[in-house]
Amino acid sequence: MKRILITMLCLILFLAACGNGDDSSKSNSKEDKGTKSYTTDDGSKVKIPKNPKRVLVLTANYGNFKKLGVKPIAITSVFPDSKYLNMDKIKKIDPEDVEAAAKLKPDLIITYKENKNNKKLSKIAPTVPLKVQNMDYKDTHIEIGKLVNQEAKAKKQADKLSKKLAEDGKAIQSHIGEDKTFSIMDIQAKDIYQFGPRFGRGSEAIYEGFGLKEDPEAKEVMPKEKYMKVPTEKFNEYSGDYLLVPTEDGQKPNNNFVNSDIWHNNKAVKNDNVIFYPMDEAIYADLISVEKQAELFKKELMKS
């Protein structure tokens, strides 16, 4: 009889535990399906999933999600593949193709504020427009962490990289001199474009990460958009001690301007302080890309 009572007691405890497990599962399920209010850059409120499962990324921030371990259901097709991010196997769609977005059944859409179809996209799923130029690469990563309920992880990752780049920046300045200035220019056959901080092309690693200085004359005339077309006669005036040139293949371009006297009379060119690097990898400003860009720049600058 005693053995029977013990057996029945164990069975009751087992069933109770199963019941509690079901309640816990239901509770977790409810939590996963819950929503929270998110405030966008312009102050608007958007209700988004607490734990989104099907995120559609229509901005250049795939690397931020990848760093956080979140795999989007698709990303924008307007940016090139980067070897740093292994993007070739992920689905891509036109960021303004509302029908394609709807077919994917997202539960959260990340887009740019400038996307003309944001209102239509918001009818498919909660849509968050980003204005990334208002944030540095660290704040952008933390903000994306908030969207996928991983703010603490994102902050830890951003702080770790920020600390590393600051230390590397000090080592670089110790090697080349604290007063050296830098310019990032896209040297095309007919046009020259210059980029300031927070505009990709490696600017996050150089200016915000390493803390290196912009050319002062270029900085003074740089528009708020942080890029400008440079007249050929102003090229040497806006070029710093070091010239960083993103190109299609990471090699020195072969065009009339690079073969001109203006180019050859440039102080960075004459001092062999020009760094050419691949444009496709330099466009992005997520933590993965910025870290890889910084490794490349540090290697080249420590050789100079």
PDB file of N, CA and C in Angstrom, residues 57-96:
ATOM      1  N   VAL A  57      14.551  43.923 -44.127  1.00  0.00           N
ATOM      2  CA  VAL A  57      15.501  45.034 -43.994  1.00  0.00           C
ATOM      3  C   VAL A  57      15.701  45.716 -45.349  1.00  0.00           C
ATOM      4  N   LEU A  58      15.132  46.909 -45.500  1.00  0.00           N
ATOM      5  CA  LEU A  58      15.204  47.648 -46.759  1.00  0.00           C
ATOM      6  C   LEU A  58      16.183  48.812 -46.661  1.00  0.00           C
ATOM      7  N   THR A  59      17.156  48.682 -45.789  1.00  0.00           N
ATOM      8  CA  THR A  59      18.227  49.667 -45.636  1.00  0.00           C
ATOM      9  C   THR A  59      19.569  48.937 -45.776  1.00  0.00           C
ATOM     10  N   ALA A  60      20.645  49.672 -45.607  1.00  0.00           N
ATOM     11  CA  ALA A  60      21.981  49.062 -45.736  1.00  0.00           C
ATOM     12  C   ALA A  60      22.491  48.513 -44.410  1.00  0.00           C
ATOM     13  N   ASN A  61      21.585  48.080 -43.538  1.00  0.00           N
ATOM     14  CA  ASN A  61      21.954  47.671 -42.185  1.00  0.00           C
ATOM     15  C   ASN A  61      21.942  46.163 -41.949  1.00  0.00           C
ATOM     16  N   TYR A  62      22.023  45.391 -43.025  1.00  0.00           N
ATOM     17  CA  TYR A  62      22.019  43.937 -42.861  1.00  0.00           C
ATOM     18  C   TYR A  62      23.093  43.482 -41.871  1.00  0.00           C
ATOM     19  N   GLY A  63      24.273  44.072 -41.950  1.00  0.00           N
ATOM     20  CA  GLY A  63      25.369  43.675 -41.071  1.00  0.00           C
ATOM     21  C   GLY A  63      25.067  43.862 -39.597  1.00  0.00           C
ATOM     22  N   ASN A  64      24.247  44.865 -39.251  1.00  0.00           N
ATOM     23  CA  ASN A  64      23.863  45.059 -37.854  1.00  0.00           C
ATOM     24  C   ASN A  64      23.040  43.881 -37.352  1.00  0.00           C
ATOM     25  N   PHE A  65      22.093  43.438 -38.180  1.00  0.00           N
ATOM     26  CA  PHE A  65      21.261  42.295 -37.800  1.00  0.00           C
ATOM     27  C   PHE A  65      22.099  41.018 -37.734  1.00  0.00           C
ATOM     28  N   LYS A  66      23.002  40.872 -38.689  1.00  0.00           N
ATOM     29  CA  LYS A  66      23.880  39.702 -38.706  1.00  0.00           C
ATOM     30  C   LYS A  66      24.734  39.655 -37.432  1.00  0.00           C
ATOM     31  N   LYS A  67      25.253  40.790 -37.027  1.00  0.00           N
ATOM     32  CA  LYS A  67      26.070  40.864 -35.813  1.00  0.00           C
ATOM     33  C   LYS A  67      25.262  40.444 -34.587  1.00  0.00           C
ATOM     34  N   LEU A  68      23.971  40.753 -34.584  1.00  0.00           N
ATOM     35  CA  LEU A  68      23.094  40.425 -33.459  1.00  0.00           C
ATOM     36  C   LEU A  68      22.542  39.003 -33.549  1.00  0.00           C
ATOM     37  N   GLY A  69      22.872  38.296 -34.630  1.00  0.00           N
ATOM     38  CA  GLY A  69      22.394  36.930 -34.802  1.00  0.00           C
ATOM     39  C   GLY A  69      20.979  36.839 -35.315  1.00  0.00           C
ATOM     40  N   VAL A  70      20.502  37.913 -35.947  1.00  0.00           N
ATOM     41  CA  VAL A  70      19.141  37.944 -36.496  1.00  0.00           C
ATOM     42  C   VAL A  70      19.218  37.822 -38.019  1.00  0.00           C
ATOM     43  N   LYS A  71      18.545  36.836 -38.569  1.00  0.00           N
ATOM     44  CA  LYS A  71      18.556  36.638 -40.020  1.00  0.00           C
ATOM     45  C   LYS A  71      17.276  37.220 -40.632  1.00  0.00           C
ATOM     46  N   PRO A  72      17.369  38.304 -41.395  1.00  0.00           N
ATOM     47  CA  PRO A  72      16.175  38.868 -42.046  1.00  0.00           C
ATOM     48  C   PRO A  72      15.598  37.912 -43.088  1.00  0.00           C
ATOM     49  N   ILE A  73      14.311  38.062 -43.365  1.00  0.00           N
ATOM     50  CA  ILE A  73      13.696  37.236 -44.411  1.00  0.00           C
ATOM     51  C   ILE A  73      14.132  37.709 -45.792  1.00  0.00           C
ATOM     52  N   ALA A  74      14.541  38.968 -45.891  1.00  0.00           N
ATOM     53  CA  ALA A  74      15.070  39.519 -47.146  1.00  0.00           C
ATOM     54  C   ALA A  74      15.709  40.870 -46.836  1.00  0.00           C
ATOM     55  N   ILE A  75      16.546  41.339 -47.771  1.00  0.00           N
ATOM     56  CA  ILE A  75      17.181  42.642 -47.626  1.00  0.00           C
ATOM     57  C   ILE A  75      17.023  43.423 -48.935  1.00  0.00           C
ATOM     58  N   THR A  76      17.399  44.685 -48.915  1.00  0.00           N
ATOM     59  CA  THR A  76      17.291  45.521 -50.107  1.00  0.00           C
ATOM     60  C   THR A  76      18.237  45.039 -51.199  1.00  0.00           C
ATOM     61  N   SER A  77      17.826  45.256 -52.434  1.00  0.00           N
ATOM     62  CA  SER A  77      18.635  44.829 -53.579  1.00  0.00           C
ATOM     63  C   SER A  77      19.480  45.961 -54.154  1.00  0.00           C
ATOM     64  N   VAL A  78      19.382  47.154 -53.599  1.00  0.00           N
ATOM     65  CA  VAL A  78      20.031  48.304 -54.238  1.00  0.00           C
ATOM     66  C   VAL A  78      21.498  48.476 -53.858  1.00  0.00           C
ATOM     67  N   PHE A  79      21.969  47.731 -52.860  1.00  0.00           N
ATOM     68  CA  PHE A  79      23.368  47.842 -52.453  1.00  0.00           C
ATOM     69  C   PHE A  79      24.146  46.601 -52.886  1.00  0.00           C
ATOM     70  N   PRO A  80      25.437  46.745 -53.153  1.00  0.00           N
ATOM     71  CA  PRO A  80      26.232  45.611 -53.647  1.00  0.00           C
ATOM     72  C   PRO A  80      26.522  44.588 -52.558  1.00  0.00           C
ATOM     73  N   ASP A  81      26.857  43.376 -52.980  1.00  0.00           N
ATOM     74  CA  ASP A  81      27.274  42.347 -52.036  1.00  0.00           C
ATOM     75  C   ASP A  81      28.634  42.717 -51.452  1.00  0.00           C
ATOM     76  N   SER A  82      28.819  42.377 -50.192  1.00  0.00           N
ATOM     77  CA  SER A  82      30.093  42.632 -49.522  1.00  0.00           C
ATOM     78  C   SER A  82      30.678  41.313 -49.033  1.00  0.00           C
ATOM     79  N   LYS A  83      31.948  41.113 -49.306  1.00  0.00           N
ATOM     80  CA  LYS A  83      32.588  39.875 -48.845  1.00  0.00           C
ATOM     81  C   LYS A  83      32.675  39.836 -47.324  1.00  0.00           C
ATOM     82  N   TYR A  84      32.615  40.997 -46.690  1.00  0.00           N
ATOM     83  CA  TYR A  84      32.641  41.036 -45.230  1.00  0.00           C
ATOM     84  C   TYR A  84      31.355  40.465 -44.627  1.00  0.00           C
ATOM     85  N   LEU A  85      30.253  40.512 -45.383  1.00  0.00           N
ATOM     86  CA  LEU A  85      28.942  40.185 -44.841  1.00  0.00           C
ATOM     87  C   LEU A  85      28.334  38.896 -45.399  1.00  0.00           C
ATOM     88  N   ASN A  86      28.971  38.284 -46.406  1.00  0.00           N
ATOM     89  CA  ASN A  86      28.449  37.039 -46.998  1.00  0.00           C
ATOM     90  C   ASN A  86      26.969  37.189 -47.378  1.00  0.00           C
ATOM     91  N   MET A  87      26.682  38.141 -48.252  1.00  0.00           N
ATOM     92  CA  MET A  87      25.304  38.498 -48.593  1.00  0.00           C
ATOM     93  C   MET A  87      24.756  37.764 -49.815  1.00  0.00           C
ATOM     94  N   ASP A  88      25.590  36.987 -50.483  1.00  0.00           N
ATOM     95  CA  ASP A  88      25.204  36.450 -51.792  1.00  0.00           C
ATOM     96  C   ASP A  88      24.051  35.452 -51.728  1.00  0.00           C
ATOM     97  N   LYS A  89      23.814  34.818 -50.571  1.00  0.00           N
ATOM     98  CA  LYS A  89      22.777  33.780 -50.501  1.00  0.00           C
ATOM     99  C   LYS A  89      21.474  34.257 -49.866  1.00  0.00           C
ATOM    100  N   ILE A  90      21.427  35.493 -49.411  1.00  0.00           N
ATOM    101  CA  ILE A  90      20.204  35.984 -48.784  1.00  0.00           C
ATOM    102  C   ILE A  90      19.291  36.622 -49.827  1.00  0.00           C
ATOM    103  N   LYS A  91      17.987  36.462 -49.669  1.00  0.00           N
ATOM    104  CA  LYS A  91      17.020  36.987 -50.630  1.00  0.00           C
ATOM    105  C   LYS A  91      17.051  38.511 -50.643  1.00  0.00           C
ATOM    106  N   LYS A  92      16.919  39.081 -51.847  1.00  0.00           N
ATOM    107  CA  LYS A  92      16.935  40.535 -51.999  1.00  0.00           C
ATOM    108  C   LYS A  92      15.717  40.993 -52.801  1.00  0.00           C
ATOM    109  N   ILE A  93      15.154  42.134 -52.421  1.00  0.00           N
ATOM    110  CA  ILE A  93      14.034  42.710 -53.155  1.00  0.00           C
ATOM    111  C   ILE A  93      14.248  44.209 -53.333  1.00  0.00           C
ATOM    112  N   ASP A  94      13.541  44.765 -54.322  1.00  0.00           N
ATOM    113  CA  ASP A  94      13.548  46.211 -54.522  1.00  0.00           C
ATOM    114  C   ASP A  94      12.871  46.863 -53.312  1.00  0.00           C
ATOM    115  N   PRO A  95      13.496  47.832 -52.671  1.00  0.00           N
ATOM    116  CA  PRO A  95      12.926  48.425 -51.455  1.00  0.00           C
ATOM    117  C   PRO A  95      11.608  49.167 -51.674  1.00  0.00           C
ATOM    118  N   GLU A  96      11.279  49.461 -52.935  1.00  0.00           N
ATOM    119  CA  GLU A  96      10.019  50.140 -53.216  1.00  0.00           C
ATOM    120  C   GLU A  96       8.976  49.198 -53.825  1.00  0.00           C
TER     121      GLU A  96
END
